[in-house]
Amino acid sequence: MSSVLVVDAANVVGARPDGWWKDRAGAARRLHEALLVADIEYDVVVLVLEGQAKSGAKAGRDAHVRTVHAARDGDSAIVAEARSAADRGQRVAVVTADRALQANVSGFAATLSPTWLLDRL
């Protein structure tokens, strides 16, 4: 069974007070680049970007990382991506510390903390 990791980019970037708020696009680009070389035990990583962060990485696939630009809010896109993967029979995990988002995916996806991901980057 293949596996998908859906990343709440805003939540992961926001977990480190490194000045990301001054350059949201740059923070998204750095996260995308780190995911490309990370040793993560998932077949596909879906990076969901919203707002200004969308200009940091183009939408589409780059190796095992697929970047999605949220049309509205990031949470809706994350739920849609996770549900779609689960409906295809894939093992799904969502990286977020957002409790409402965790509750929204709890029926079909595991959740992992931003720290879990950052420790692997």
PDB file of C-alpha atoms in Angstrom:
ATOM      1  CA  MET A   1       0.000   0.000   0.000  1.00  0.00           C
ATOM      2  CA  SER A   2       1.407   3.367  -0.930  1.00  0.00           C
ATOM      3  CA  SER A   3       1.548   6.189   1.565  1.00  0.00           C
ATOM      4  CA  VAL A   4       0.890   9.921   1.395  1.00  0.00           C
ATOM      5  CA  LEU A   5       2.039  12.638   3.771  1.00  0.00           C
ATOM      6  CA  VAL A   6      -0.008  15.847   3.514  1.00  0.00           C
ATOM      7  CA  VAL A   7       1.837  18.848   4.945  1.00  0.00           C
ATOM      8  CA  ASP A   8       0.097  21.914   6.379  1.00  0.00           C
ATOM      9  CA  ALA A   9       2.890  24.240   5.260  1.00  0.00           C
ATOM     10  CA  ALA A  10       1.632  27.272   7.175  1.00  0.00           C
ATOM     11  CA  ASN A  11       1.501  25.284  10.394  1.00  0.00           C
ATOM     12  CA  VAL A  12       4.931  23.698   9.909  1.00  0.00           C
ATOM     13  CA  VAL A  13       6.620  26.967   8.948  1.00  0.00           C
ATOM     14  CA  GLY A  14       4.893  28.728  11.837  1.00  0.00           C
ATOM     15  CA  ALA A  15       6.280  26.213  14.325  1.00  0.00           C
ATOM     16  CA  ARG A  16       9.726  27.866  14.180  1.00  0.00           C
ATOM     17  CA  PRO A  17      10.101  31.554  15.050  1.00  0.00           C
ATOM     18  CA  ASP A  18      12.825  32.133  12.462  1.00  0.00           C
ATOM     19  CA  GLY A  19      11.435  35.270  10.828  1.00  0.00           C
ATOM     20  CA  TRP A  20       9.251  33.374   8.322  1.00  0.00           C
ATOM     21  CA  TRP A  21       6.557  36.079   8.607  1.00  0.00           C
ATOM     22  CA  LYS A  22       8.884  38.541   6.856  1.00  0.00           C
ATOM     23  CA  ASP A  23       9.196  36.296   3.796  1.00  0.00           C
ATOM     24  CA  ARG A  24       6.380  33.750   3.541  1.00  0.00           C
ATOM     25  CA  ALA A  25       7.318  32.789  -0.018  1.00  0.00           C
ATOM     26  CA  GLY A  26      10.939  32.206   0.994  1.00  0.00           C
ATOM     27  CA  ALA A  27       9.857  30.077   3.940  1.00  0.00           C
ATOM     28  CA  ALA A  28       7.652  27.974   1.626  1.00  0.00           C
ATOM     29  CA  ARG A  29      10.525  27.578  -0.850  1.00  0.00           C
ATOM     30  CA  ARG A  30      12.896  26.433   1.916  1.00  0.00           C
ATOM     31  CA  LEU A  31      10.339  23.911   3.195  1.00  0.00           C
ATOM     32  CA  HIS A  32       9.784  22.584  -0.344  1.00  0.00           C
ATOM     33  CA  GLU A  33      13.541  22.223  -0.901  1.00  0.00           C
ATOM     34  CA  ALA A  34      13.980  20.456   2.451  1.00  0.00           C
ATOM     35  CA  LEU A  35      11.169  18.013   1.642  1.00  0.00           C
ATOM     36  CA  LEU A  36      12.837  17.127  -1.667  1.00  0.00           C
ATOM     37  CA  VAL A  37      15.943  15.804   0.110  1.00  0.00           C
ATOM     38  CA  ALA A  38      14.405  14.591   3.390  1.00  0.00           C
ATOM     39  CA  ASP A  39      14.499  10.934   4.304  1.00  0.00           C
ATOM     40  CA  ILE A  40      10.791  10.489   5.007  1.00  0.00           C
ATOM     41  CA  GLU A  41       9.081   7.124   4.909  1.00  0.00           C
ATOM     42  CA  TYR A  42       6.219   8.218   2.638  1.00  0.00           C
ATOM     43  CA  ASP A  43       5.900   7.586  -1.085  1.00  0.00           C
ATOM     44  CA  VAL A  44       4.396  10.991  -1.853  1.00  0.00           C
ATOM     45  CA  VAL A  45       4.546  14.253   0.067  1.00  0.00           C
ATOM     46  CA  VAL A  46       1.773  16.763  -0.663  1.00  0.00           C
ATOM     47  CA  LEU A  47       2.784  20.283   0.342  1.00  0.00           C
ATOM     48  CA  VAL A  48      -0.244  22.571   0.678  1.00  0.00           C
ATOM     49  CA  LEU A  49       0.496  26.286   0.303  1.00  0.00           C
ATOM     50  CA  GLU A  50      -1.875  29.203   0.800  1.00  0.00           C
ATOM     51  CA  GLY A  51      -1.750  32.973   0.511  1.00  0.00           C
ATOM     52  CA  GLN A  52       1.618  34.631  -0.072  1.00  0.00           C
ATOM     53  CA  ALA A  53       3.424  31.315   0.414  1.00  0.00           C
ATOM     54  CA  LYS A  54       2.097  30.117  -2.967  1.00  0.00           C
ATOM     55  CA  SER A  55       4.699  32.209  -4.760  1.00  0.00           C
ATOM     56  CA  GLY A  56       7.461  30.245  -3.004  1.00  0.00           C
ATOM     57  CA  ALA A  57       6.973  26.977  -4.919  1.00  0.00           C
ATOM     58  CA  LYS A  58       5.123  26.300  -8.141  1.00  0.00           C
ATOM     59  CA  ALA A  59       2.128  24.008  -8.110  1.00  0.00           C
ATOM     60  CA  GLY A  60       2.765  20.548  -9.481  1.00  0.00           C
ATOM     61  CA  ARG A  61       5.006  17.557  -8.975  1.00  0.00           C
ATOM     62  CA  ASP A  62       8.737  17.696  -8.300  1.00  0.00           C
ATOM     63  CA  ALA A  63      10.143  14.198  -7.677  1.00  0.00           C
ATOM     64  CA  HIS A  64       8.117  12.747  -4.777  1.00  0.00           C
ATOM     65  CA  VAL A  65       6.799  16.159  -3.645  1.00  0.00           C
ATOM     66  CA  ARG A  66       3.542  17.480  -5.082  1.00  0.00           C
ATOM     67  CA  THR A  67       2.798  21.110  -4.310  1.00  0.00           C
ATOM     68  CA  VAL A  68      -0.824  22.210  -4.137  1.00  0.00           C
ATOM     69  CA  HIS A  69      -1.886  25.862  -4.136  1.00  0.00           C
ATOM     70  CA  ALA A  70      -5.012  26.179  -1.993  1.00  0.00           C
ATOM     71  CA  ALA A  71      -7.805  27.895  -3.907  1.00  0.00           C
ATOM     72  CA  ARG A  72      -9.393  29.225  -0.718  1.00  0.00           C
ATOM     73  CA  ASP A  73      -8.088  28.223   2.675  1.00  0.00           C
ATOM     74  CA  GLY A  74      -5.340  25.722   3.319  1.00  0.00           C
ATOM     75  CA  ASP A  75      -7.398  23.556   5.669  1.00  0.00           C
ATOM     76  CA  SER A  76     -10.014  22.784   3.008  1.00  0.00           C
ATOM     77  CA  ALA A  77      -7.300  21.810   0.534  1.00  0.00           C
ATOM     78  CA  ILE A  78      -5.544  19.636   3.134  1.00  0.00           C
ATOM     79  CA  VAL A  79      -8.774  17.793   3.993  1.00  0.00           C
ATOM     80  CA  ALA A  80      -9.551  17.296   0.282  1.00  0.00           C
ATOM     81  CA  GLU A  81      -6.048  15.959  -0.485  1.00  0.00           C
ATOM     82  CA  ALA A  82      -6.053  13.613   2.513  1.00  0.00           C
ATOM     83  CA  ARG A  83      -9.573  12.325   1.819  1.00  0.00           C
ATOM     84  CA  SER A  84      -8.782  11.751  -1.865  1.00  0.00           C
ATOM     85  CA  ALA A  85      -5.684   9.712  -0.989  1.00  0.00           C
ATOM     86  CA  ALA A  86      -7.610   7.699   1.608  1.00  0.00           C
ATOM     87  CA  ASP A  87     -10.389   7.042  -0.912  1.00  0.00           C
ATOM     88  CA  ARG A  88      -7.739   5.618  -3.268  1.00  0.00           C
ATOM     89  CA  GLY A  89      -6.751   3.174  -0.508  1.00  0.00           C
ATOM     90  CA  GLN A  90      -3.487   4.909   0.390  1.00  0.00           C
ATOM     91  CA  ARG A  91      -2.155   5.209   3.935  1.00  0.00           C
ATOM     92  CA  VAL A  92      -2.440   8.914   4.818  1.00  0.00           C
ATOM     93  CA  ALA A  93      -0.927  11.149   7.482  1.00  0.00           C
ATOM     94  CA  VAL A  94      -1.382  14.900   7.883  1.00  0.00           C
ATOM     95  CA  VAL A  95       1.286  17.075   9.479  1.00  0.00           C
ATOM     96  CA  THR A  96      -0.365  19.812  11.527  1.00  0.00           C
ATOM     97  CA  ALA A  97      -0.784  21.059  15.076  1.00  0.00           C
ATOM     98  CA  ASP A  98      -4.156  22.617  14.236  1.00  0.00           C
ATOM     99  CA  ARG A  99      -6.659  20.809  16.470  1.00  0.00           C
ATOM    100  CA  ALA A 100      -9.672  21.593  14.273  1.00  0.00           C
ATOM    101  CA  LEU A 101      -7.854  20.239  11.220  1.00  0.00           C
ATOM    102  CA  GLN A 102      -6.773  17.148  13.165  1.00  0.00           C
ATOM    103  CA  ALA A 103     -10.416  16.523  14.064  1.00  0.00           C
ATOM    104  CA  ASN A 104     -11.512  17.001  10.442  1.00  0.00           C
ATOM    105  CA  VAL A 105      -9.157  14.282   9.153  1.00  0.00           C
ATOM    106  CA  SER A 106      -9.344  11.900  12.119  1.00  0.00           C
ATOM    107  CA  GLY A 107     -11.698   9.476  10.385  1.00  0.00           C
ATOM    108  CA  PHE A 108      -9.350   8.723   7.484  1.00  0.00           C
ATOM    109  CA  ALA A 109      -5.838   9.989   8.252  1.00  0.00           C
ATOM    110  CA  ALA A 110      -3.287   9.848  11.032  1.00  0.00           C
ATOM    111  CA  THR A 111      -1.871  13.127  12.277  1.00  0.00           C
ATOM    112  CA  LEU A 112       1.731  14.021  13.007  1.00  0.00           C
ATOM    113  CA  SER A 113       3.127  17.133  14.651  1.00  0.00           C
ATOM    114  CA  PRO A 114       5.174  19.788  12.874  1.00  0.00           C
ATOM    115  CA  THR A 115       8.027  18.862  15.241  1.00  0.00           C
ATOM    116  CA  TRP A 116       7.924  15.283  13.930  1.00  0.00           C
ATOM    117  CA  LEU A 117       8.506  16.610  10.419  1.00  0.00           C
ATOM    118  CA  LEU A 118      11.024  19.305  11.354  1.00  0.00           C
ATOM    119  CA  ASP A 119      13.121  16.696  13.175  1.00  0.00           C
ATOM    120  CA  ARG A 120      13.428  14.832   9.865  1.00  0.00           C
ATOM    121  CA  LEU A 121      14.387  17.821   7.713  1.00  0.00           C
TER     122      LEU A 121
END
